[in-house]
Short mmCIF file of C-alpha atoms and ligand atoms in Angstrom, two decimals:
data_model
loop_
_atom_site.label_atom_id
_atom_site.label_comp_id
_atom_site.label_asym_id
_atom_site.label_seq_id
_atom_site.Cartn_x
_atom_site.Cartn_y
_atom_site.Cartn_z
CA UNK A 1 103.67 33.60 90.17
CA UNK A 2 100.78 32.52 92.21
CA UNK A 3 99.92 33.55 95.92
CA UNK A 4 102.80 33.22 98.10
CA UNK A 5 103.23 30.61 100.20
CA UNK A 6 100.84 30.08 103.02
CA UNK A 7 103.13 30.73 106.25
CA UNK A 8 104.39 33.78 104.84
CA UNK A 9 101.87 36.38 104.66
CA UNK A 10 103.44 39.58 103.25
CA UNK A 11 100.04 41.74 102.78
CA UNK A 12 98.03 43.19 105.37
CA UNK A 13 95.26 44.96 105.52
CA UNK A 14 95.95 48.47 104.55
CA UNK A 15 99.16 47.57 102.22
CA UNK A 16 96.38 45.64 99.33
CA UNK A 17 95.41 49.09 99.10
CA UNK A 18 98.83 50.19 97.58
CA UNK A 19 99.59 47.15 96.02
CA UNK A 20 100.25 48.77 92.52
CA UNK A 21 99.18 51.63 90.25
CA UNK A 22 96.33 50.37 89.13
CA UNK A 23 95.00 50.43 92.79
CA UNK A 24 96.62 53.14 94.19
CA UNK A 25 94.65 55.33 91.56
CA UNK A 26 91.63 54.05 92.17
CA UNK A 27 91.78 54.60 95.81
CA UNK A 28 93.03 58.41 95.32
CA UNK A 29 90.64 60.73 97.08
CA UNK A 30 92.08 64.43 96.30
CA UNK A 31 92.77 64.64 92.06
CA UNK A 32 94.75 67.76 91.11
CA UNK A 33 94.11 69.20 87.55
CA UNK A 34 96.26 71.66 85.80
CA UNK A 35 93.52 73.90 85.34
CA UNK A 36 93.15 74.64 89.34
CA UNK A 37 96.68 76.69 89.12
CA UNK A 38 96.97 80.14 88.98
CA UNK A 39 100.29 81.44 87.83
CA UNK A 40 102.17 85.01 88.98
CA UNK A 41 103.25 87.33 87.11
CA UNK A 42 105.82 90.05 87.42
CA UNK A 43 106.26 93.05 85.69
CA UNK A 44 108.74 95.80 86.26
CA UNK A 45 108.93 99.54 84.77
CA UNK A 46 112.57 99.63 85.06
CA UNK A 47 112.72 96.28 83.82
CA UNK A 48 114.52 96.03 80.10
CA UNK A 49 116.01 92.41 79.63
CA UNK A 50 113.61 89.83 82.83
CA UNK A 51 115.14 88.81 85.20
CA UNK A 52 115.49 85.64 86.88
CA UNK A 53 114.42 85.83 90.80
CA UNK A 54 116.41 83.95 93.55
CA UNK A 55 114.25 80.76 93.96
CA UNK A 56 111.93 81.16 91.72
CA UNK A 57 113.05 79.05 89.22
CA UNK A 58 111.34 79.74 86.08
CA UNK A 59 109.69 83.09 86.87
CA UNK A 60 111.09 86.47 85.71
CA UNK A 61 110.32 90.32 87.01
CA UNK A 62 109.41 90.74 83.01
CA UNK A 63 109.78 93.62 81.04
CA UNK A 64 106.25 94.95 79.23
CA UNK A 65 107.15 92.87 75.99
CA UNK A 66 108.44 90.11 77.84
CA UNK A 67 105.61 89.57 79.82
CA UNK A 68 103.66 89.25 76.66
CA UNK A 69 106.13 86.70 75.33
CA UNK A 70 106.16 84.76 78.41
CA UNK A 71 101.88 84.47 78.50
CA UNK A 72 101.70 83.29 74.96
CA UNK A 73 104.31 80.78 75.48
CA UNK A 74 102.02 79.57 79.01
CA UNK A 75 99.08 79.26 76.88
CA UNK A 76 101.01 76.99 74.00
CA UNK A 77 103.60 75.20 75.50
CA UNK A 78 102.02 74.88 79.56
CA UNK A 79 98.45 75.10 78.90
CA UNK A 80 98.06 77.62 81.72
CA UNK A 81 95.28 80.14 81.49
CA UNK A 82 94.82 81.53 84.58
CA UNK A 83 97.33 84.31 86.26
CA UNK A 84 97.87 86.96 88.76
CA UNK A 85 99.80 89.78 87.85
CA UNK A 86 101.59 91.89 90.19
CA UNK A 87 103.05 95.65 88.62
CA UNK A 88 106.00 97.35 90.13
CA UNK A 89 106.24 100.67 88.89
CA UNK A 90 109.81 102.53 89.09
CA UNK A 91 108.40 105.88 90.41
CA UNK A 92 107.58 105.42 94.11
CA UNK A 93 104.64 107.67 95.89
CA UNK A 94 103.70 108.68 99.49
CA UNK A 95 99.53 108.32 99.35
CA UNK A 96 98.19 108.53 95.74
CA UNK A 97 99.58 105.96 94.19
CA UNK A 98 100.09 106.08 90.55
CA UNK A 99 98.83 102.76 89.77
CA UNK A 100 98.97 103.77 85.46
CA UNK A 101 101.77 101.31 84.94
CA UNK A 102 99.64 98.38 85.78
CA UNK A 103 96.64 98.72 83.71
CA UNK A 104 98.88 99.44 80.89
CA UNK A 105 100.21 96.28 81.46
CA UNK A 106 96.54 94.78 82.00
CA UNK A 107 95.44 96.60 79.28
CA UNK A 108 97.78 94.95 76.67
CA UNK A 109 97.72 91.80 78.33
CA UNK A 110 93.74 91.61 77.81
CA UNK A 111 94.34 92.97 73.81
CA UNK A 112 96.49 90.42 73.20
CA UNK A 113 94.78 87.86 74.90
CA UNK A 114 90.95 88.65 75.62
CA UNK A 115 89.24 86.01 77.15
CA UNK A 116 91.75 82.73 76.52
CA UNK A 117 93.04 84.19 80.15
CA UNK A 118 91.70 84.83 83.46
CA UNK A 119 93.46 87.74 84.71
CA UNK A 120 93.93 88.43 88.15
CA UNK A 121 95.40 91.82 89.78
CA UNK A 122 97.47 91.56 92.80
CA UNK A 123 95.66 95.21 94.46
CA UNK A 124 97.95 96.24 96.83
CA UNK A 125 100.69 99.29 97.45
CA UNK A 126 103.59 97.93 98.72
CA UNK A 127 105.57 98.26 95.41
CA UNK A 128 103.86 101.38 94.91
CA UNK A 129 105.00 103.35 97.91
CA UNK A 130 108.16 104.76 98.84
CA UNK A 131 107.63 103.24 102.09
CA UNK A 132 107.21 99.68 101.08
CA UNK A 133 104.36 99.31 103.65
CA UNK A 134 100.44 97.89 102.27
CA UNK A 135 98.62 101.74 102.18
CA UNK A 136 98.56 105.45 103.06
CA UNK A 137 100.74 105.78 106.45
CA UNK A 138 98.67 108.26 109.09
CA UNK A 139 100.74 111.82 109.18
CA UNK A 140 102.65 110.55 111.97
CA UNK A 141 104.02 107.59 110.23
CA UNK A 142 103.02 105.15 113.05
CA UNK A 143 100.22 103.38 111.74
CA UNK A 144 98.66 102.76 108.00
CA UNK A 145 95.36 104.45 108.08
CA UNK A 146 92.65 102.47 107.26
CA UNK A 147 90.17 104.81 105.66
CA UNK A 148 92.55 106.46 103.17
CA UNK A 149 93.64 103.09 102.49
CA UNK A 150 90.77 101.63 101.59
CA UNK A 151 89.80 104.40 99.73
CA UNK A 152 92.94 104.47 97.68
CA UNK A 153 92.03 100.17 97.06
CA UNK A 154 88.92 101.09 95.90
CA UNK A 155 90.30 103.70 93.56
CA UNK A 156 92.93 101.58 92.09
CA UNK A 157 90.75 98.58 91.97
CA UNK A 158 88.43 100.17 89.27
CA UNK A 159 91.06 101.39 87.32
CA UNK A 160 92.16 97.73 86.66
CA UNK A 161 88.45 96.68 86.11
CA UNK A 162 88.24 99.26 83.65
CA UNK A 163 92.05 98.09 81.94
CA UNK A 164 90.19 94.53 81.77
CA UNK A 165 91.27 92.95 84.74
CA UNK A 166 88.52 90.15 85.09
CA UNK A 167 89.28 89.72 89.38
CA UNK A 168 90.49 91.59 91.58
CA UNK A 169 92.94 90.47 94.34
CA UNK A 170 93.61 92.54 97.33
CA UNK A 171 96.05 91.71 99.47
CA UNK A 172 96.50 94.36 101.61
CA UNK A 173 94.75 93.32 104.76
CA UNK A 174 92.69 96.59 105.90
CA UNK A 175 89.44 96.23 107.13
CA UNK A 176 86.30 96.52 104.67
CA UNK A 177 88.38 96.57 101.64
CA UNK A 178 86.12 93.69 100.26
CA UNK A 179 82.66 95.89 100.20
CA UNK A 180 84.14 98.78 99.23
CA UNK A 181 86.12 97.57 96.31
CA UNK A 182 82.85 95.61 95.41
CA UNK A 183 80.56 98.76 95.97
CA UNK A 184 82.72 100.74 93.57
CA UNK A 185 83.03 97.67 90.62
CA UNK A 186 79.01 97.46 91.37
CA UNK A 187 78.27 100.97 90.92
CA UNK A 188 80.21 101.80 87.91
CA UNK A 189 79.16 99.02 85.17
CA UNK A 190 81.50 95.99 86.37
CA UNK A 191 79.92 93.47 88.61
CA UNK A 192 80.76 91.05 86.38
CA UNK A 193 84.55 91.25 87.93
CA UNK A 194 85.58 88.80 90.68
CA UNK A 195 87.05 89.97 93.72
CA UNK A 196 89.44 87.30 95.40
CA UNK A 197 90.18 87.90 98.74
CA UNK A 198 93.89 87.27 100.74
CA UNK A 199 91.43 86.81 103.56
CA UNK A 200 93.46 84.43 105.84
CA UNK A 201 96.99 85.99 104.74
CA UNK A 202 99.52 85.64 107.79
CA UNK A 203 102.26 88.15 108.94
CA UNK A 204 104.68 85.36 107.45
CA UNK A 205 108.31 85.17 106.99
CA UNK A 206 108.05 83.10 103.47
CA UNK A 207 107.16 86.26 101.71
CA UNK A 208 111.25 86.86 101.31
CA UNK A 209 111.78 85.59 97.97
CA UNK A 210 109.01 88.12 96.53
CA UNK A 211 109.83 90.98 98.21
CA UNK A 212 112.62 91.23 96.29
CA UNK A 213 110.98 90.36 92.87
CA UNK A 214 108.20 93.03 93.61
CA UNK A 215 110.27 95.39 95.50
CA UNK A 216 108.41 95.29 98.28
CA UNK A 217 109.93 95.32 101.54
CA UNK A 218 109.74 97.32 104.37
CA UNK A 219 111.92 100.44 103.80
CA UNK A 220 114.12 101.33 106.95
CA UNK A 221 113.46 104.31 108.26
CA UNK A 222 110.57 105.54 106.25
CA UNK A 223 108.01 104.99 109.05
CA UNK A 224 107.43 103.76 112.37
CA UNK A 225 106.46 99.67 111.85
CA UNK A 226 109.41 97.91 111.08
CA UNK A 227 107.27 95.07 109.54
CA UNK A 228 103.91 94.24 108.58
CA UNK A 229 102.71 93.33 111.95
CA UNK A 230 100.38 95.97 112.72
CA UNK A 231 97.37 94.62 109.65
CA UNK A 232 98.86 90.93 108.61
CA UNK A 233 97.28 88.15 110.73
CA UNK A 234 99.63 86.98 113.67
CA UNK A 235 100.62 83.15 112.84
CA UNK A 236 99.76 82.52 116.41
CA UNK A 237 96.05 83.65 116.31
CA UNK A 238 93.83 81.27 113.87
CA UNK A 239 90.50 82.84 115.28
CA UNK A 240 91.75 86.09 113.76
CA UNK A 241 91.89 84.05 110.38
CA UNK A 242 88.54 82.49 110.94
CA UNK A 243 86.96 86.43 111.78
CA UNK A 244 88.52 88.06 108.99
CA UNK A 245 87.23 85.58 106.76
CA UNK A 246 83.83 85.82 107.61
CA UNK A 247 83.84 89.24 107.00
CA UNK A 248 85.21 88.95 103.84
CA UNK A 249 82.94 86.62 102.75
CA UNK A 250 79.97 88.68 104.37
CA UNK A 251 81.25 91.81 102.27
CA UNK A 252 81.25 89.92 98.87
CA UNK A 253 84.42 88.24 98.33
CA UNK A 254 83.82 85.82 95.65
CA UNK A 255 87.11 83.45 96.55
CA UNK A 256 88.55 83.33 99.44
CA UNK A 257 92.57 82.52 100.30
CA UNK A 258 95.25 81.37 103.05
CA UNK A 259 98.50 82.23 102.81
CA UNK A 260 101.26 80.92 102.93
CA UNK A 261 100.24 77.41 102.54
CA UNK A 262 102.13 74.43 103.87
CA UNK A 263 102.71 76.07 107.79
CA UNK A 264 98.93 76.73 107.61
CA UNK A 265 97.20 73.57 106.52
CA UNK A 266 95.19 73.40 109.97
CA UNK A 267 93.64 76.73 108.76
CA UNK A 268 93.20 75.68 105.22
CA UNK A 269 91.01 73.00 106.64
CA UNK A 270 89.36 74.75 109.18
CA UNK A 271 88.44 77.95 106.98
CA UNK A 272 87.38 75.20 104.08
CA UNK A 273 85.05 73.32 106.36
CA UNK A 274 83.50 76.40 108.25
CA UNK A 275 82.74 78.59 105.18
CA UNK A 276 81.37 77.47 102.26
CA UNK A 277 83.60 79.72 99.51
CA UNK A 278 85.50 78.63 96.97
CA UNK A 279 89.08 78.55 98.73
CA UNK A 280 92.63 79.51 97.33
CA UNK A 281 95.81 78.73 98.43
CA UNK A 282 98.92 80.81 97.95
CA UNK A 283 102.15 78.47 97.62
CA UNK A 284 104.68 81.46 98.33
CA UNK A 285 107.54 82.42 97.50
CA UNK A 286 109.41 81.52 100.49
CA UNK A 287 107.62 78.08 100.30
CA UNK A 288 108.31 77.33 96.66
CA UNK A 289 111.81 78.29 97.02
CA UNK A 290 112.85 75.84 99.68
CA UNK A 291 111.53 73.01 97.58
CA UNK A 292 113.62 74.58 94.42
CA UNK A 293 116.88 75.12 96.81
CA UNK A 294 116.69 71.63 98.22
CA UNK A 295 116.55 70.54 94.87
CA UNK A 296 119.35 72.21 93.26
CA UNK A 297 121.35 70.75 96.46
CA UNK A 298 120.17 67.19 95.30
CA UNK A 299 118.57 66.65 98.06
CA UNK A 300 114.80 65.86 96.66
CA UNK A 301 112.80 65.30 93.48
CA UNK A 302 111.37 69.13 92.86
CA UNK A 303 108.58 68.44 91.06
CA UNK A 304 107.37 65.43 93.23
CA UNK A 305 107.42 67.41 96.44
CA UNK A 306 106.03 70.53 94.64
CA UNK A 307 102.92 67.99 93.67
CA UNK A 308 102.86 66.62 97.24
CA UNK A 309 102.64 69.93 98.25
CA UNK A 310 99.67 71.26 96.22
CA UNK A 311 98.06 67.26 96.86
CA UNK A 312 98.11 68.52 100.72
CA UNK A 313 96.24 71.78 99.63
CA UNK A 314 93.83 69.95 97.66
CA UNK A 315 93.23 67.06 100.67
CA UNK A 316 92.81 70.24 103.32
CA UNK A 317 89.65 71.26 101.00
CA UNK A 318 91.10 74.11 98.95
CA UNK A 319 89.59 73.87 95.36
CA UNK A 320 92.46 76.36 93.44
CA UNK A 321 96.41 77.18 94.22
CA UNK A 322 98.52 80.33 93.22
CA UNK A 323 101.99 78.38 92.87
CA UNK A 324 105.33 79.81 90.89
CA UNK A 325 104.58 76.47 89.45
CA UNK A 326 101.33 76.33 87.72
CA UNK A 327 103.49 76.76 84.33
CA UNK A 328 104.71 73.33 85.41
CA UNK A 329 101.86 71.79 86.77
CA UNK A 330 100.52 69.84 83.10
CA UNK A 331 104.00 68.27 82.83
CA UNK A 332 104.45 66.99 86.95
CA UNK A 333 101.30 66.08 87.42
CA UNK A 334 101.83 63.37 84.77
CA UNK A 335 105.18 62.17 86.43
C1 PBG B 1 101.72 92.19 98.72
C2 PBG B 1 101.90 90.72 98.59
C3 PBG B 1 102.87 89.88 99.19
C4 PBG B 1 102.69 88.63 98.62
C5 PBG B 1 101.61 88.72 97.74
N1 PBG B 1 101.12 90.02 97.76
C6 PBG B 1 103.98 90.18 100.12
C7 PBG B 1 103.75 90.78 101.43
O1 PBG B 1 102.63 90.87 101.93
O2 PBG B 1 104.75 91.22 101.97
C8 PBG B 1 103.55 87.44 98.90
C9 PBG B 1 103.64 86.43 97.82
C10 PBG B 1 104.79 85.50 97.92
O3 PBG B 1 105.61 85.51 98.86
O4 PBG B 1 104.91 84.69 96.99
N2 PBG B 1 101.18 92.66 99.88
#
């Protein structure tokens, strides 16, 4: 078949641009690669036999020998070498956090593994306390003190440098957590550890699906704030994203990260443009599950709107993603 026929013109401008594969790659502006995924990782103390987590298809709260299982089989079978481990220990504490659970877990992980994986440590206490709140509540339970807090971070941060944990990833939200977990790595032998910042993480209502993998949640009764209100970013306020980044970055955060992702791309490309970081994105839980739910109803392709998805991350200017998918990501990508 030649052209078509003069009086009917079917191409325009823009549409020779999408005219077939061959064009529409060459065109592409944002190129996703499996290696810019970060997978989670869940590991429970009272786990025996993983479990599967409501809309998380594909991730487990793993037992200790699961979890080791479940890495080798990301590094053979889904390439993946990067993760971010979160520990949830079964005994619960008020302020000093027994955080021993974890770098056991890092500690094997990094035996097993050494350096064919990046590991990452989720540094937080919500799964450590028997509050569920992010830190050490003041005596009278109204706010989470910052100082004791941070302090605690700090603490908790070198035991996982010292397990093997190659970055560091708090996601707590206090104020100068970044310099003082830095000072501490610095002074005792280990600035060659990353820290990764949730700079930019928003008081969000996605964070459902997790809570209940990391048990996490708010507990009822056990303080005074009902939610996380009182130290996550309000999704109203992007300046407040924008301020606590700087000073993240100004402390020594080596990566930088919004979360959630998809309601936030407007910060995502803000933050990306206005400080020069390497930038993650957090696909959470909440996010990743509505894509899995709507697919299990029929109602879209999964993996094509999970790579739309991570595409949009990418085109907003953020160079890596934390996604329940990244053990996917070799084998959509190619679709
Ligand atoms: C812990 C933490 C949360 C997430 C990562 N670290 C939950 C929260 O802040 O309540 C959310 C991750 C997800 O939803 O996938 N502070």
């Amino acid at each position: 078949m030649g052209a078509t026929s003069k009086q009917e013109k079917l191409i325009f401008s823009q549409r020779r641009l999408r005219l077939n594969p061959h064009v529409r790659e060459l065109v592409r502006q944002v190129h996703l690669a499996s290696t810019q995924m970060i997978q989670p990782l869940f590991v429970g103390e009272a786990v025996r036999e993983r479990e599967s987590i409501p809309g998380l298809t594909g991730t487990y709260r793993e037992s200790a020998d699961s979890l080791l299982r479940q890495v080798e089989q990301d590094l053979e079978l889904g390439g993946v070498t990067k993760f971010l481990l979160f520990g949830v220990p079964q005994s619960k504490s008020h302020a000093q956090f027994d955080v021993s659970f974890t770098a056991g877990q890092i500690e094997s992980l990094k035996k097993r593994f050494g350096d064919s994986i990046f590991l990452s440590v989720d540094t937080c206490f919500c799964s450590y306390s028997t509050h569920g709140h992010c830190g050490v509540l003041t005596e009278d339970h109204r706010h989470v003190s910052n100082e004791a807090t941070v302090t605690e971070l700090a603490r908790a941060a070198l035991i996982y440098a010292q397990a093997g944990a190659d970055c560091i990833a708090p996601s707590d939200m206090m104020d100068g957590r970044i310099g003082a977990i830095r000072g501490a790595l610095d002074a005792n032998g280990y600035s060659d550890r990353l820290v990764m910042s949730y700079a930019a993480k928003f008081h969000s209502r996605f964070y459902g699906p997790f809570r209940l993998a990391a048990d996490s949640a708010p507990k009822e009764n056990a303080s005074h704030l009902k939610d996380r209100a009182t130290y996550q970013i309000d999704p109203a306020c992007p300046s407040d994203a924008l301020a606590s980044s700087l000073r993240d970055a100004a402390e020594g955060a080596d990566i930088l990260m919004v979360k959630p992702g998809l309601p936030y791309l407007d910060v995502i490309s803000r933050l990306t443009q206005d400080i020069d970081k390497p930038w993650a994105v957090y696909e959470v839980s909440g996010e990743f599950a509505s894509i899995e739910l709507m697919a299990a109803q029929g109602l879209i392709d999964g993996p094509r709107a999970h790579v739309e998805a991570w595409t949009a991350f990418a085109r907003a200017g953020a160079e890596m993603v934390i996604t329940y998918g990244a053990r996917y990501a070799r084998e959509w990508l190619k679709i």
